PDB file of C-alpha atoms in Angstrom:
ATOM      1  CA  MET A   1     113.162 123.433  65.387  1.00 53.00           C
ATOM      2  CA  SER A   2     113.985 123.423  68.980  1.00 62.00           C
ATOM      3  CA  THR A   3     112.801 126.062  71.640  1.00 79.00           C
ATOM      4  CA  LEU A   4     115.065 127.229  74.220  1.00 88.00           C
ATOM      5  CA  ARG A   5     114.686 126.408  77.790  1.00 89.00           C
ATOM      6  CA  PRO A   6     113.195 129.733  79.753  1.00 94.00           C
ATOM      7  CA  LEU A   7     116.260 131.264  82.192  1.00 95.00           C
ATOM      8  CA  LYS A   8     115.692 130.538  85.340  1.00 95.00           C
ATOM      9  CA  PRO A   9     118.103 131.243  88.485  1.00 96.00           C
ATOM     10  CA  CYS A  10     120.336 128.708  89.582  1.00 96.00           C
ATOM     11  CA  ARG A  11     119.813 126.342  92.239  1.00 95.00           C
ATOM     12  CA  HIS A  12     122.568 126.700  94.095  1.00 94.00           C
ATOM     13  CA  PRO A  13     122.177 128.384  97.436  1.00 95.00           C
ATOM     14  CA  GLY A  14     123.164 132.073  96.979  1.00 95.00           C
ATOM     15  CA  CYS A  15     123.941 131.865  93.428  1.00 95.00           C
ATOM     16  CA  ARG A  16     122.082 134.371  91.363  1.00 94.00           C
ATOM     17  CA  ALA A  17     123.323 133.782  87.570  1.00 96.00           C
ATOM     18  CA  LEU A  18     120.230 132.911  85.180  1.00 96.00           C
ATOM     19  CA  THR A  19     120.513 129.463  83.439  1.00 95.00           C
ATOM     20  CA  ARG A  20     118.793 127.159  80.768  1.00 94.00           C
ATOM     21  CA  ASP A  21     120.674 123.690  82.055  1.00 91.00           C
ATOM     22  CA  ALA A  22     117.917 121.165  82.682  1.00 90.00           C
ATOM     23  CA  SER A  23     120.008 120.734  85.941  1.00 90.00           C
ATOM     24  CA  GLY A  24     118.867 123.913  87.489  1.00 93.00           C
ATOM     25  CA  TYR A  25     122.533 124.456  87.819  1.00 94.00           C
ATOM     26  CA  CYS A  26     124.686 127.502  85.822  1.00 95.00           C
ATOM     27  CA  PRO A  27     127.859 125.836  84.614  1.00 93.00           C
ATOM     28  CA  PRO A  28     130.221 126.496  87.874  1.00 92.00           C
ATOM     29  CA  HIS A  29     127.677 124.515  89.487  1.00 95.00           C
ATOM     30  CA  ALA A  30     126.646 122.222  87.548  1.00 93.00           C
ATOM     31  CA  GLU A  31     129.393 119.633  87.970  1.00 91.00           C
ATOM     32  CA  ALA A  32     129.795 120.062  91.419  1.00 90.00           C
ATOM     33  CA  ALA A  33     125.877 119.345  91.440  1.00 91.00           C
ATOM     34  CA  ARG A  34     127.101 116.110  89.230  1.00 91.00           C
ATOM     35  CA  VAL A  35     129.789 114.628  91.421  1.00 93.00           C
ATOM     36  CA  ARG A  36     127.346 115.149  94.765  1.00 92.00           C
ATOM     37  CA  ALA A  37     125.242 113.258  92.968  1.00 91.00           C
ATOM     38  CA  ALA A  38     127.157 110.725  91.885  1.00 92.00           C
ATOM     39  CA  GLU A  39     128.519 109.938  95.455  1.00 93.00           C
ATOM     40  CA  ARG A  40     125.267 110.028  96.837  1.00 92.00           C
ATOM     41  CA  GLU A  41     124.139 106.939  94.182  1.00 90.00           C
ATOM     42  CA  ALA A  42     127.372 105.389  95.155  1.00 88.00           C
ATOM     43  CA  LYS A  43     126.905 105.732  98.597  1.00 88.00           C
ATOM     44  CA  GLN A  44     122.984 104.220  98.309  1.00 85.00           C
ATOM     45  CA  ASP A  45     124.582 101.425  95.907  1.00 80.00           C
ATOM     46  CA  LYS A  46     126.906 100.569  98.834  1.00 83.00           C
ATOM     47  CA  ALA A  47     124.370 100.366 101.365  1.00 83.00           C
ATOM     48  CA  ARG A  48     121.819  98.461  99.454  1.00 78.00           C
ATOM     49  CA  GLY A  49     124.902  95.425  99.092  1.00 79.00           C
ATOM     50  CA  SER A  50     125.495  93.447  96.135  1.00 78.00           C
ATOM     51  CA  ALA A  51     122.776  91.076  94.342  1.00 75.00           C
ATOM     52  CA  ALA A  52     124.378  88.054  95.966  1.00 78.00           C
ATOM     53  CA  ALA A  53     124.197  89.815  99.271  1.00 78.00           C
ATOM     54  CA  ARG A  54     120.600  90.636  98.889  1.00 77.00           C
ATOM     55  CA  GLY A  55     119.960  86.655  98.204  1.00 77.00           C
ATOM     56  CA  TYR A  56     120.031  87.119  94.463  1.00 83.00           C
ATOM     57  CA  GLY A  57     122.482  84.856  93.666  1.00 88.00           C
ATOM     58  CA  ARG A  58     123.170  82.378  91.192  1.00 92.00           C
ATOM     59  CA  ALA A  59     120.709  79.950  92.930  1.00 92.00           C
ATOM     60  CA  TRP A  60     117.911  82.786  92.148  1.00 94.00           C
ATOM     61  CA  ARG A  61     118.975  82.869  88.744  1.00 94.00           C
ATOM     62  CA  ALA A  62     118.116  79.228  87.990  1.00 96.00           C
ATOM     63  CA  ILE A  63     114.955  79.542  89.695  1.00 96.00           C
ATOM     64  CA  ARG A  64     114.471  82.957  87.549  1.00 97.00           C
ATOM     65  CA  ALA A  65     115.263  81.264  84.375  1.00 97.00           C
ATOM     66  CA  GLN A  66     112.967  77.845  85.133  1.00 98.00           C
ATOM     67  CA  VAL A  67     110.005  80.334  85.665  1.00 98.00           C
ATOM     68  CA  LEU A  68     110.612  81.906  82.561  1.00 98.00           C
ATOM     69  CA  ARG A  69     111.127  78.447  80.987  1.00 98.00           C
ATOM     70  CA  GLU A  70     107.897  77.095  82.324  1.00 98.00           C
ATOM     71  CA  GLU A  71     105.657  80.268  82.048  1.00 98.00           C
ATOM     72  CA  PRO A  72     106.935  82.495  79.090  1.00 98.00           C
ATOM     73  CA  LEU A  73     104.144  85.205  79.199  1.00 98.00           C
ATOM     74  CA  CYS A  74     103.439  87.585  81.691  1.00 98.00           C
ATOM     75  CA  ARG A  75     100.589  86.608  83.901  1.00 98.00           C
ATOM     76  CA  ALA A  76      99.333  89.797  84.507  1.00 98.00           C
ATOM     77  CA  CYS A  77      98.835  90.507  80.918  1.00 98.00           C
ATOM     78  CA  ALA A  78      97.675  86.940  79.693  1.00 98.00           C
ATOM     79  CA  ALA A  79      94.876  87.456  82.406  1.00 98.00           C
ATOM     80  CA  GLN A  80      93.746  90.478  80.109  1.00 97.00           C
ATOM     81  CA  GLY A  81      93.944  88.593  77.174  1.00 98.00           C
ATOM     82  CA  HIS A  82      96.861  90.026  75.979  1.00 98.00           C
ATOM     83  CA  LEU A  83     100.502  88.069  75.150  1.00 98.00           C
ATOM     84  CA  VAL A  84     103.411  89.726  76.292  1.00 98.00           C
ATOM     85  CA  PRO A  85     106.942  88.231  77.114  1.00 98.00           C
ATOM     86  CA  ALA A  86     107.785  87.807  80.652  1.00 98.00           C
ATOM     87  CA  THR A  87     110.883  89.348  81.414  1.00 98.00           C
ATOM     88  CA  ASP A  88     110.488  90.068  85.277  1.00 97.00           C
ATOM     89  CA  VAL A  89     109.700  86.916  88.388  1.00 98.00           C
ATOM     90  CA  ASP A  90     107.864  88.455  90.912  1.00 97.00           C
ATOM     91  CA  HIS A  91     107.644  87.501  94.120  1.00 96.00           C
ATOM     92  CA  ILE A  92     103.455  87.416  94.685  1.00 97.00           C
ATOM     93  CA  VAL A  93     104.612  87.702  98.703  1.00 95.00           C
ATOM     94  CA  SER A  94     107.768  90.067  98.615  1.00 91.00           C
ATOM     95  CA  ARG A  95     110.722  88.721 100.496  1.00 88.00           C
ATOM     96  CA  ALA A  96     110.597  92.081 102.764  1.00 86.00           C
ATOM     97  CA  ARG A  97     107.254  90.983 104.130  1.00 90.00           C
ATOM     98  CA  GLY A  98     108.265  87.153 104.530  1.00 93.00           C
ATOM     99  CA  GLY A  99     107.378  85.728 100.979  1.00 93.00           C
ATOM    100  CA  THR A 100     109.688  82.760  99.728  1.00 94.00           C
ATOM    101  CA  ASP A 101     111.597  81.407  96.379  1.00 94.00           C
ATOM    102  CA  ASP A 102     109.101  78.779  96.767  1.00 96.00           C
ATOM    103  CA  ARG A 103     107.578  78.438  93.290  1.00 96.00           C
ATOM    104  CA  ALA A 104     104.249  78.897  93.961  1.00 97.00           C
ATOM    105  CA  ASN A 105     105.327  82.107  95.433  1.00 97.00           C
ATOM    106  CA  LEU A 106     106.531  83.371  92.135  1.00 98.00           C
ATOM    107  CA  GLN A 107     105.213  84.495  88.770  1.00 98.00           C
ATOM    108  CA  PRO A 108     106.217  85.532  85.464  1.00 98.00           C
ATOM    109  CA  LEU A 109     105.201  89.402  84.642  1.00 98.00           C
ATOM    110  CA  CYS A 110     106.784  91.773  82.099  1.00 98.00           C
ATOM    111  CA  HIS A 111     108.356  94.790  83.271  1.00 97.00           C
ATOM    112  CA  ARG A 112     105.347  97.131  83.059  1.00 97.00           C
ATOM    113  CA  CYS A 113     103.386  94.816  85.248  1.00 98.00           C
ATOM    114  CA  HIS A 114     106.291  94.112  87.440  1.00 97.00           C
ATOM    115  CA  THR A 115     107.139  97.640  88.307  1.00 96.00           C
ATOM    116  CA  ALA A 116     103.574  98.726  88.547  1.00 96.00           C
ATOM    117  CA  LYS A 117     102.868  95.983  91.085  1.00 95.00           C
ATOM    118  CA  THR A 118     105.780  96.860  93.055  1.00 92.00           C
ATOM    119  CA  ASN A 119     105.314 100.583  93.462  1.00 92.00           C
ATOM    120  CA  ARG A 120     101.267  99.459  94.525  1.00 92.00           C
ATOM    121  CA  GLU A 121     103.200  97.436  97.056  1.00 88.00           C
ATOM    122  CA  ASP A 122     105.879  99.816  98.340  1.00 82.00           C
ATOM    123  CA  GLY A 123     103.883 103.140  97.242  1.00 77.00           C
ATOM    124  CA  GLY A 124     106.273 103.899  94.598  1.00 62.00           C
ATOM    125  CA  ARG A 125     109.417 104.806  97.204  1.00 60.00           C
ATOM    126  CA  PRO A 126     112.896 103.776  96.230  1.00 56.00           C
ATOM    127  CA  ARG A 127     113.439 100.281  98.192  1.00 54.00           C
ATOM    128  CA  GLY A 128     116.659  99.555  99.303  1.00 51.00           C
ATOM    129  CA  GLY A 129     119.273 100.357 101.836  1.00 44.00           C
ATOM    130  CA  GLY A 130     119.601 103.731 100.027  1.00 39.00           C
ATOM    131  CA  GLY A 131     119.797 107.005 102.477  1.00 35.00           C
TER     132      GLY A 131
END
């Protein structure tokens, strides 16, 4: 049995309608909010540039594949005695901080460890050229 969300005022400025929608908007304003969010996301994606423009083109994919072949387990998990397949290749010193694609600066990590490391380094803030 599912429980109903409590009624809350619509998030649209000046709207006094009550809604249970997870977005926080009443039906007339929910679609407009979705459109604005999609436009904002598209603008952020455009500002960020393509993967190739950010340096993750064919050459990076080849390096990444080589690292995962050579070291198929997450280095961080292995250090704690856990055998977890690596899915990501991490720059130990990020490229934004002057790191390179040199093999000595790369480590295989599972997605969970890579996300945790990135959040520690970046303070959990989104990266890229978004506005």
